[in-house]
Amino acid sequence: MKKNILVIPGDGIGQEVTQWGKAALAQIAKNYGHEFTFDEALMGHAAIEVTGNPLPEETLEKARKSDAILFGAIGHAMYDNDPSLKVRPEQGLLKIRKELGLYANLRPILLFDELLEASSIKAHILKGTDILFFRELTGDVYFGEKKRSEDRNTASDLMIYHRYEVERIAHKAFQAAQQRSKRLCSVDKANVLESSRLWRETVQEIAKQYPDVETEHMFIDNAAMQLIKNPKKFDVVLTANLFGDILTDEASQIAGSMGMLASASVGDGVGFYEPIHGSAHDIAGKNLANPLASILSAALMLEISFGLPEEAKALVSAVDQALKDGYRTGDIADQNTEASKILGTQEMGQLVLKYLAQ
Ligand code: NAD
């Protein structure tokens, strides 16, 4: 199979981890006789520094021409501490999602048995958890009108949804539920928010087309609590942009660390694959970042964009093997981890490649 992959490392640890997702894809191509070609492009602070634009036109053009995109993360401390800066890294990410029509963000909460102890939740509550989140990506408060009063003392962000936006992601989530355990939980705040009432009404309508899927509706506050109390309760979770942003970070603790969770953003065109974490300034440039989420993002690309489940499984197995052999990066190590098995970004990346090559 011939594929053209665009790599956008972005900022901070994005640069450090993405090289391993890319290297894993190259090794898979070698193992299975595929021809993957790689191009690279700028986004975020790295792009602002060079071009003044967080999403240069050249990056967008390359993205449109590619078969899939492997992304790292964007962000820099200078923007976090100065909200008044007008040109910001996250504008690049929001814009590319909008331009490529990436309306569904899929976040599998894949739990490796070896990491049960790395989570802050008790192992017996976690064991057997397997959740697939569908987070809507192009609507909600992120894109609604933003206002600030003249005296700067009042502000608002419009939470807006259109029926078609809910319908298209609901179809994707119901179809996934049909392939899994046929259970779907839609999360909203329909007791308070009008946009959530539209969300619930639309999901109820779509549900009629999938009578084999058992559909439940849950309020976001309850869902946030249930996710910790009894994560096995959930299978496919469908939710809006803001609620999904928060719930999936919460769910990352089920998997032990942000450094373990991959995501796929898809629409009707090219797919965009990225770890769920940000650019992590606190550990950037120190060889401390966990590269496994980037490698698992590459696995999602193989499965979803290229339809190569066997190759995807080989990547997940190589990660699993590294964990089974006791190797950890700092974020997933616990008191039982031997000091000699705590690896840096580079060493963990190399180890997974070694297992892949075997
Ligand atoms: P973050 O995800 O960067 O980091 C949160 C915590 O998790 C930090 O303590 C960090 O050290 C740790 N962590 C994250 N990824 C890790 C990894 N691979 N290995 C080990 N530890 C890891 O979130 P934040 O600190 O809230 O934000 C930092 C910057 O990232 C900000 O500028 C923010 O805007 C940006 N951000 C970008 C994205 C994105 O590009 N998709 C997402 C979230 C935040």
Coordinates of C-alpha atoms and ligand atoms in Angstrom, one line a residue:
M1 CA 0.0 0.0 0.0
K2 CA 1.3 3.5 -0.9
K3 CA 0.5 6.3 1.5
N4 CA 1.6 9.9 1.9
I5 CA 1.8 10.9 5.6
L6 CA 2.1 14.5 6.8
V7 CA 3.9 14.8 10.1
I8 CA 3.3 18.0 12.2
P9 CA 5.3 17.8 15.4
G10 CA 4.2 21.2 16.7
D11 CA 5.7 22.5 20.0
G12 CA 7.3 21.3 23.2
I13 CA 7.1 17.5 23.7
G14 CA 5.2 17.3 20.5
Q15 CA 8.6 17.5 18.7
E16 CA 10.1 14.8 21.0
V17 CA 7.3 12.2 20.8
T18 CA 6.2 12.5 17.2
Q19 CA 9.5 11.3 15.8
W20 CA 8.7 7.9 17.5
G21 CA 5.2 7.7 16.0
K22 CA 6.7 8.4 12.6
A23 CA 9.6 5.9 13.2
A24 CA 7.0 3.2 14.2
L25 CA 5.0 3.8 11.0
A26 CA 8.3 3.5 8.9
Q27 CA 9.1 0.2 10.6
I28 CA 5.6 -1.1 10.0
A29 CA 6.0 -0.2 6.3
K30 CA 9.2 -2.1 6.2
N31 CA 7.7 -5.2 8.0
Y32 CA 4.6 -5.4 5.8
G33 CA 6.0 -4.2 2.4
H34 CA 4.1 -0.9 2.3
E35 CA 5.4 2.4 0.9
F36 CA 4.9 5.2 3.3
T37 CA 6.3 8.6 2.4
F38 CA 6.6 11.3 5.0
D39 CA 6.5 15.1 4.7
E40 CA 6.7 17.6 7.5
A41 CA 5.0 20.9 8.3
L42 CA 4.8 23.6 10.9
M43 CA 2.0 24.5 13.3
G44 CA 1.5 26.3 16.6
H45 CA 4.3 28.4 18.2
A46 CA 6.9 26.9 15.9
A47 CA 4.9 28.2 12.9
I48 CA 4.3 31.6 14.5
E49 CA 8.1 32.0 15.1
V50 CA 8.9 31.4 11.4
T51 CA 5.9 32.8 9.6
G52 CA 3.8 34.8 12.1
N53 CA 0.9 32.4 11.5
P54 CA -0.1 29.4 13.7
L55 CA -1.3 27.6 10.6
P56 CA 0.6 28.6 7.5
E57 CA -1.1 28.1 4.2
E58 CA 1.7 25.8 3.1
T59 CA 0.8 23.4 6.1
L60 CA -2.9 23.5 5.1
E61 CA -2.1 22.7 1.5
K62 CA 0.2 19.8 2.5
A63 CA -2.5 18.5 4.9
R64 CA -5.2 18.5 2.2
K65 CA -2.9 16.5 -0.2
S66 CA -1.9 13.9 2.4
D67 CA -3.6 10.6 3.1
A68 CA -3.3 11.1 6.9
I69 CA -1.7 13.4 9.4
L70 CA 0.4 12.5 12.5
F71 CA 0.4 15.5 14.9
G72 CA 2.2 16.1 18.2
A73 CA 1.0 19.1 20.2
I74 CA 1.0 22.8 20.2
G75 CA 1.4 25.4 23.0
H76 CA 4.0 27.5 24.7
A77 CA 4.2 29.0 28.2
M78 CA 4.4 32.6 27.0
Y79 CA 0.8 32.4 25.7
D80 CA -0.6 30.6 28.7
N81 CA 0.6 33.4 30.9
D82 CA -0.5 36.2 28.6
P83 CA -4.2 35.8 27.5
S84 CA -4.0 39.2 25.7
L85 CA -1.7 37.9 22.9
K86 CA -3.8 37.9 19.8
V87 CA -1.9 35.4 17.7
R88 CA -1.9 32.1 19.5
P89 CA -0.8 28.5 18.9
E90 CA -4.2 26.9 19.6
Q91 CA -5.7 29.0 16.7
G92 CA -3.7 26.7 14.4
L93 CA -5.3 23.6 15.8
L94 CA -8.8 24.9 15.8
K95 CA -8.4 26.2 12.3
I96 CA -7.0 22.9 10.8
R97 CA -9.9 21.0 12.4
K98 CA -12.4 23.3 10.9
E99 CA -10.7 23.5 7.4
L100 CA -10.3 19.7 7.1
G101 CA -13.9 19.1 8.4
L102 CA -12.6 17.0 11.3
Y103 CA -15.8 16.9 13.3
A104 CA -15.4 13.6 15.3
N105 CA -12.7 13.0 17.8
L106 CA -12.3 9.4 18.7
R107 CA -10.5 8.6 22.0
P108 CA -10.2 5.0 23.0
I109 CA -9.4 4.5 26.6
L110 CA -7.3 1.4 26.1
L111 CA -6.2 -0.1 29.4
F112 CA -3.0 -2.2 29.5
D113 CA -3.2 -4.7 32.4
E114 CA 0.4 -3.9 33.4
L115 CA -0.6 -0.3 34.1
L116 CA -3.5 -1.0 36.5
E117 CA -1.3 0.0 39.4
A118 CA -0.2 3.3 37.7
S119 CA -3.7 4.7 37.9
S120 CA -5.0 6.6 40.9
I121 CA -8.1 4.5 40.7
K122 CA -8.2 1.0 42.4
A123 CA -7.2 -1.8 40.1
H124 CA -10.4 -4.0 40.7
I125 CA -12.6 -1.0 39.6
L126 CA -10.5 -0.5 36.5
K127 CA -9.9 -4.0 35.2
G128 CA -11.8 -4.7 32.1
T129 CA -12.5 -1.0 31.2
D130 CA -12.7 -0.4 27.5
I131 CA -14.3 2.9 26.5
L132 CA -14.5 4.7 23.1
F133 CA -15.3 8.4 23.4
F134 CA -16.8 10.3 20.5
R135 CA -16.2 14.0 21.2
E136 CA -17.7 16.6 18.8
L137 CA -15.0 18.8 17.5
T138 CA -16.3 21.7 15.4
G139 CA -19.1 23.3 17.5
D140 CA -19.8 24.5 21.1
V141 CA -18.2 27.3 23.0
Y142 CA -14.9 27.0 21.2
F143 CA -16.4 28.3 18.0
G144 CA -19.4 30.4 19.2
E145 CA -19.3 34.2 19.3
K146 CA -17.0 35.6 22.0
K147 CA -17.7 38.9 23.6
R148 CA -16.2 41.2 26.2
S149 CA -17.9 44.4 27.4
E150 CA -16.3 47.7 26.9
D151 CA -15.4 48.0 30.6
R152 CA -13.8 44.5 30.3
N153 CA -15.8 43.3 33.3
T154 CA -18.3 41.0 31.5
A155 CA -17.5 38.2 29.1
S156 CA -19.5 35.5 27.2
D157 CA -18.8 32.6 24.9
L158 CA -21.7 31.3 22.9
M159 CA -22.5 27.6 23.2
I160 CA -23.9 26.8 19.8
Y161 CA -24.9 23.6 18.0
H162 CA -26.7 22.9 14.8
R163 CA -28.8 19.8 14.3
Y164 CA -26.6 18.5 11.4
E165 CA -23.5 18.7 13.6
V166 CA -25.1 16.4 16.2
E167 CA -26.5 14.1 13.5
R168 CA -23.3 13.3 11.7
I169 CA -21.2 12.5 14.8
A170 CA -24.1 10.5 16.3
H171 CA -24.2 8.3 13.2
K172 CA -20.5 7.6 13.6
A173 CA -20.9 6.8 17.3
F174 CA -23.9 4.5 16.8
Q175 CA -22.0 2.7 14.0
A176 CA -19.1 2.1 16.2
A177 CA -21.4 0.9 19.0
Q178 CA -22.8 -1.7 16.6
Q179 CA -19.3 -3.0 16.1
R180 CA -18.6 -3.1 19.9
S181 CA -20.9 -4.1 22.7
K182 CA -24.0 -2.3 21.3
R183 CA -24.2 0.2 24.2
L184 CA -24.0 4.0 23.8
C185 CA -24.2 6.7 26.4
S186 CA -24.8 10.3 25.2
V187 CA -23.7 12.9 27.7
D188 CA -25.2 16.4 27.9
K189 CA -26.6 19.0 30.3
A190 CA -30.2 19.0 28.9
N191 CA -31.7 19.9 32.3
V192 CA -30.1 23.4 31.9
L193 CA -28.8 24.1 28.5
E194 CA -30.8 24.7 25.3
S195 CA -28.0 23.4 23.1
S196 CA -28.0 20.2 25.1
R197 CA -31.7 19.8 24.7
L198 CA -31.1 20.0 20.9
W199 CA -28.3 17.5 21.4
R200 CA -30.5 15.0 23.3
E201 CA -33.5 15.4 21.0
T202 CA -31.3 14.7 17.9
V203 CA -29.5 11.7 19.5
Q204 CA -33.0 10.3 20.4
E205 CA -34.1 10.6 16.8
I206 CA -30.9 9.0 15.4
A207 CA -31.2 6.2 18.0
K208 CA -34.4 5.0 16.3
Q209 CA -32.2 4.1 13.2
Y210 CA -30.1 1.8 15.4
P211 CA -32.6 -0.3 17.4
D212 CA -29.9 -2.9 18.2
V213 CA -28.0 -0.3 20.2
E214 CA -29.0 0.3 23.8
T215 CA -29.0 4.1 24.3
E216 CA -28.6 5.9 27.6
H217 CA -28.6 9.7 28.2
M218 CA -26.6 11.0 31.1
F219 CA -25.9 14.5 32.5
I220 CA -22.3 15.6 32.4
D221 CA -22.0 16.0 36.2
N222 CA -23.2 12.5 36.8
A223 CA -21.0 11.1 34.0
A224 CA -17.9 12.7 35.5
M225 CA -18.7 11.0 38.8
Q226 CA -19.7 7.6 37.3
L227 CA -16.5 7.5 35.2
I228 CA -14.4 7.2 38.3
K229 CA -16.9 5.2 40.4
N230 CA -17.6 2.5 37.8
P231 CA -15.8 3.0 34.5
K232 CA -16.8 -0.4 33.2
K233 CA -20.4 1.0 33.0
F234 CA -19.4 2.8 29.8
D235 CA -18.7 1.5 26.3
V236 CA -19.3 4.1 23.5
V237 CA -19.6 7.6 25.0
L238 CA -20.9 10.4 22.7
T239 CA -20.6 14.0 23.8
A240 CA -20.2 17.6 22.8
N241 CA -16.9 19.5 22.4
L242 CA -16.5 21.1 25.9
F243 CA -17.8 18.1 27.9
G244 CA -15.7 15.7 25.8
D245 CA -12.6 17.8 26.4
I246 CA -12.9 17.5 30.1
L247 CA -14.3 14.0 30.4
T248 CA -11.5 12.5 28.3
D249 CA -8.8 14.2 30.3
E250 CA -10.4 12.7 33.4
A251 CA -10.6 9.3 31.6
S252 CA -6.8 9.6 30.9
Q253 CA -6.3 8.7 34.6
I254 CA -8.0 5.4 34.0
A255 CA -5.2 4.6 31.5
G256 CA -2.6 5.7 34.0
S257 CA -1.3 8.8 32.2
M258 CA -2.0 11.4 29.5
G259 CA 1.1 9.9 27.9
M260 CA -0.7 6.7 27.1
L261 CA -3.8 8.0 25.2
A262 CA -4.1 8.4 21.5
S263 CA -6.9 10.0 19.5
A264 CA -8.2 10.2 15.9
S265 CA -10.0 13.2 14.5
V266 CA -12.0 12.3 11.5
G267 CA -14.7 13.7 9.2
D268 CA -15.4 13.0 5.6
G269 CA -11.8 13.4 4.3
V270 CA -8.2 13.1 5.6
G271 CA -7.8 11.8 9.2
F272 CA -5.7 13.5 11.9
Y273 CA -4.0 11.5 14.6
E274 CA -2.5 12.8 17.8
P275 CA -1.8 12.1 21.5
I276 CA -4.4 13.7 23.8
H277 CA -1.8 15.5 25.8
G278 CA -0.5 19.0 25.2
S279 CA 3.1 20.4 24.7
A280 CA 3.9 19.9 28.5
H281 CA 6.3 22.8 29.0
D282 CA 7.2 21.4 32.4
I283 CA 9.0 18.4 30.9
A284 CA 9.8 19.6 27.4
G285 CA 13.4 19.1 26.2
K286 CA 14.2 16.8 29.2
N287 CA 13.8 13.4 27.5
L288 CA 11.0 12.7 30.0
A289 CA 7.9 12.6 27.8
N290 CA 6.2 9.3 27.2
P291 CA 6.2 8.6 23.4
L292 CA 3.7 5.7 23.6
A293 CA 0.6 7.9 22.9
S294 CA 2.2 9.0 19.7
I295 CA 3.0 5.4 18.7
L296 CA -0.6 4.4 19.6
S297 CA -1.9 7.4 17.5
A298 CA 0.1 5.9 14.6
A299 CA -1.8 2.6 15.3
L300 CA -5.1 4.4 15.1
M301 CA -4.0 5.8 11.7
L302 CA -3.2 2.4 10.4
E303 CA -6.6 1.0 11.4
I304 CA -8.9 3.9 10.7
S305 CA -7.4 5.8 7.7
F306 CA -5.6 2.9 6.0
G307 CA -7.8 -0.1 7.0
L308 CA -4.8 -2.1 8.2
P309 CA -5.9 -3.7 11.5
E310 CA -3.2 -6.3 11.5
E311 CA -0.5 -3.7 11.3
A312 CA -2.2 -1.6 13.9
K313 CA -2.3 -4.6 16.2
A314 CA 1.4 -5.2 15.7
L315 CA 2.1 -1.7 17.0
V316 CA -0.2 -2.1 20.1
S317 CA 1.5 -5.5 20.8
A318 CA 5.0 -3.9 20.6
V319 CA 3.9 -1.3 23.2
D320 CA 2.3 -4.1 25.3
Q321 CA 5.5 -6.1 25.2
A322 CA 7.6 -3.2 26.4
L323 CA 5.2 -2.8 29.4
K324 CA 5.0 -6.5 30.1
D325 CA 8.8 -6.6 30.3
G326 CA 8.5 -4.0 33.0
Y327 CA 9.7 -0.9 31.1
R328 CA 8.1 2.4 32.0
T329 CA 8.6 6.1 31.4
G330 CA 8.5 8.2 34.5
D331 CA 4.8 9.1 34.2
I332 CA 3.7 5.5 34.3
A333 CA 6.3 4.1 36.8
D334 CA 5.2 3.1 40.3
Q335 CA 7.0 2.0 43.5
N336 CA 7.4 -1.5 42.0
T337 CA 9.3 -0.3 38.9
E338 CA 13.0 -1.2 39.0
A339 CA 15.0 2.0 38.6
S340 CA 16.9 0.5 35.6
K341 CA 13.6 0.0 33.8
I342 CA 12.6 3.6 34.0
L343 CA 13.3 5.0 30.5
G344 CA 13.5 8.3 28.8
T345 CA 11.6 9.3 25.6
Q346 CA 14.4 8.2 23.3
E347 CA 15.0 4.9 25.0
M348 CA 11.3 3.9 25.2
G349 CA 10.9 4.8 21.5
Q350 CA 13.9 2.7 20.6
L351 CA 12.7 -0.2 22.6
V352 CA 9.3 -0.3 20.9
L353 CA 11.1 -0.2 17.5
K354 CA 13.3 -3.1 18.6
Y355 CA 10.2 -5.2 19.5
L356 CA 8.6 -4.2 16.2
A357 CA 11.6 -5.2 14.2
Q358 CA 11.7 -8.7 15.8
Ligands
NAD1 P1 -0.3 18.9 29.0 O1 -1.1 17.8 28.5 O2 0.7 19.5 28.2 O3 0.3 18.4 30.4 C1 -0.4 18.0 31.5 C2 0.4 17.2 32.5 O4 0.7 15.9 32.0 C3 1.8 17.8 32.7 O5 2.2 17.6 34.0 C4 2.7 17.0 31.8 O6 4.1 16.9 32.2 C5 2.0 15.7 31.8 N1 2.2 15.0 30.5 C6 1.5 15.3 29.3 N2 1.9 14.5 28.3 C7 2.9 13.7 28.8 C8 3.7 12.7 28.3 N3 3.6 12.3 27.0 N4 4.6 12.0 29.1 C9 4.6 12.4 30.4 N5 3.9 13.3 31.0 C10 3.0 14.0 30.2 O7 -1.4 20.0 29.5 P2 -1.2 21.5 30.1 O8 0.0 21.5 31.0 O9 -2.5 21.9 30.5 O10 -0.8 22.4 28.8 C11 0.5 22.6 28.3 C12 0.4 23.3 27.0 O11 -0.1 22.4 26.0 C13 -0.5 24.6 27.0 O12 0.2 25.6 26.2 C14 -1.7 24.1 26.3 O13 -2.4 25.2 25.7 C15 -1.2 23.1 25.3 N6 -2.2 22.0 25.0 C16 -2.2 21.6 23.7 C17 -3.0 20.5 23.3 C18 -2.9 20.0 21.9 O14 -1.9 20.4 21.2 N7 -3.8 19.1 21.5 C19 -3.8 19.9 24.3 C20 -3.8 20.4 25.6 C21 -3.0 21.4 26.0

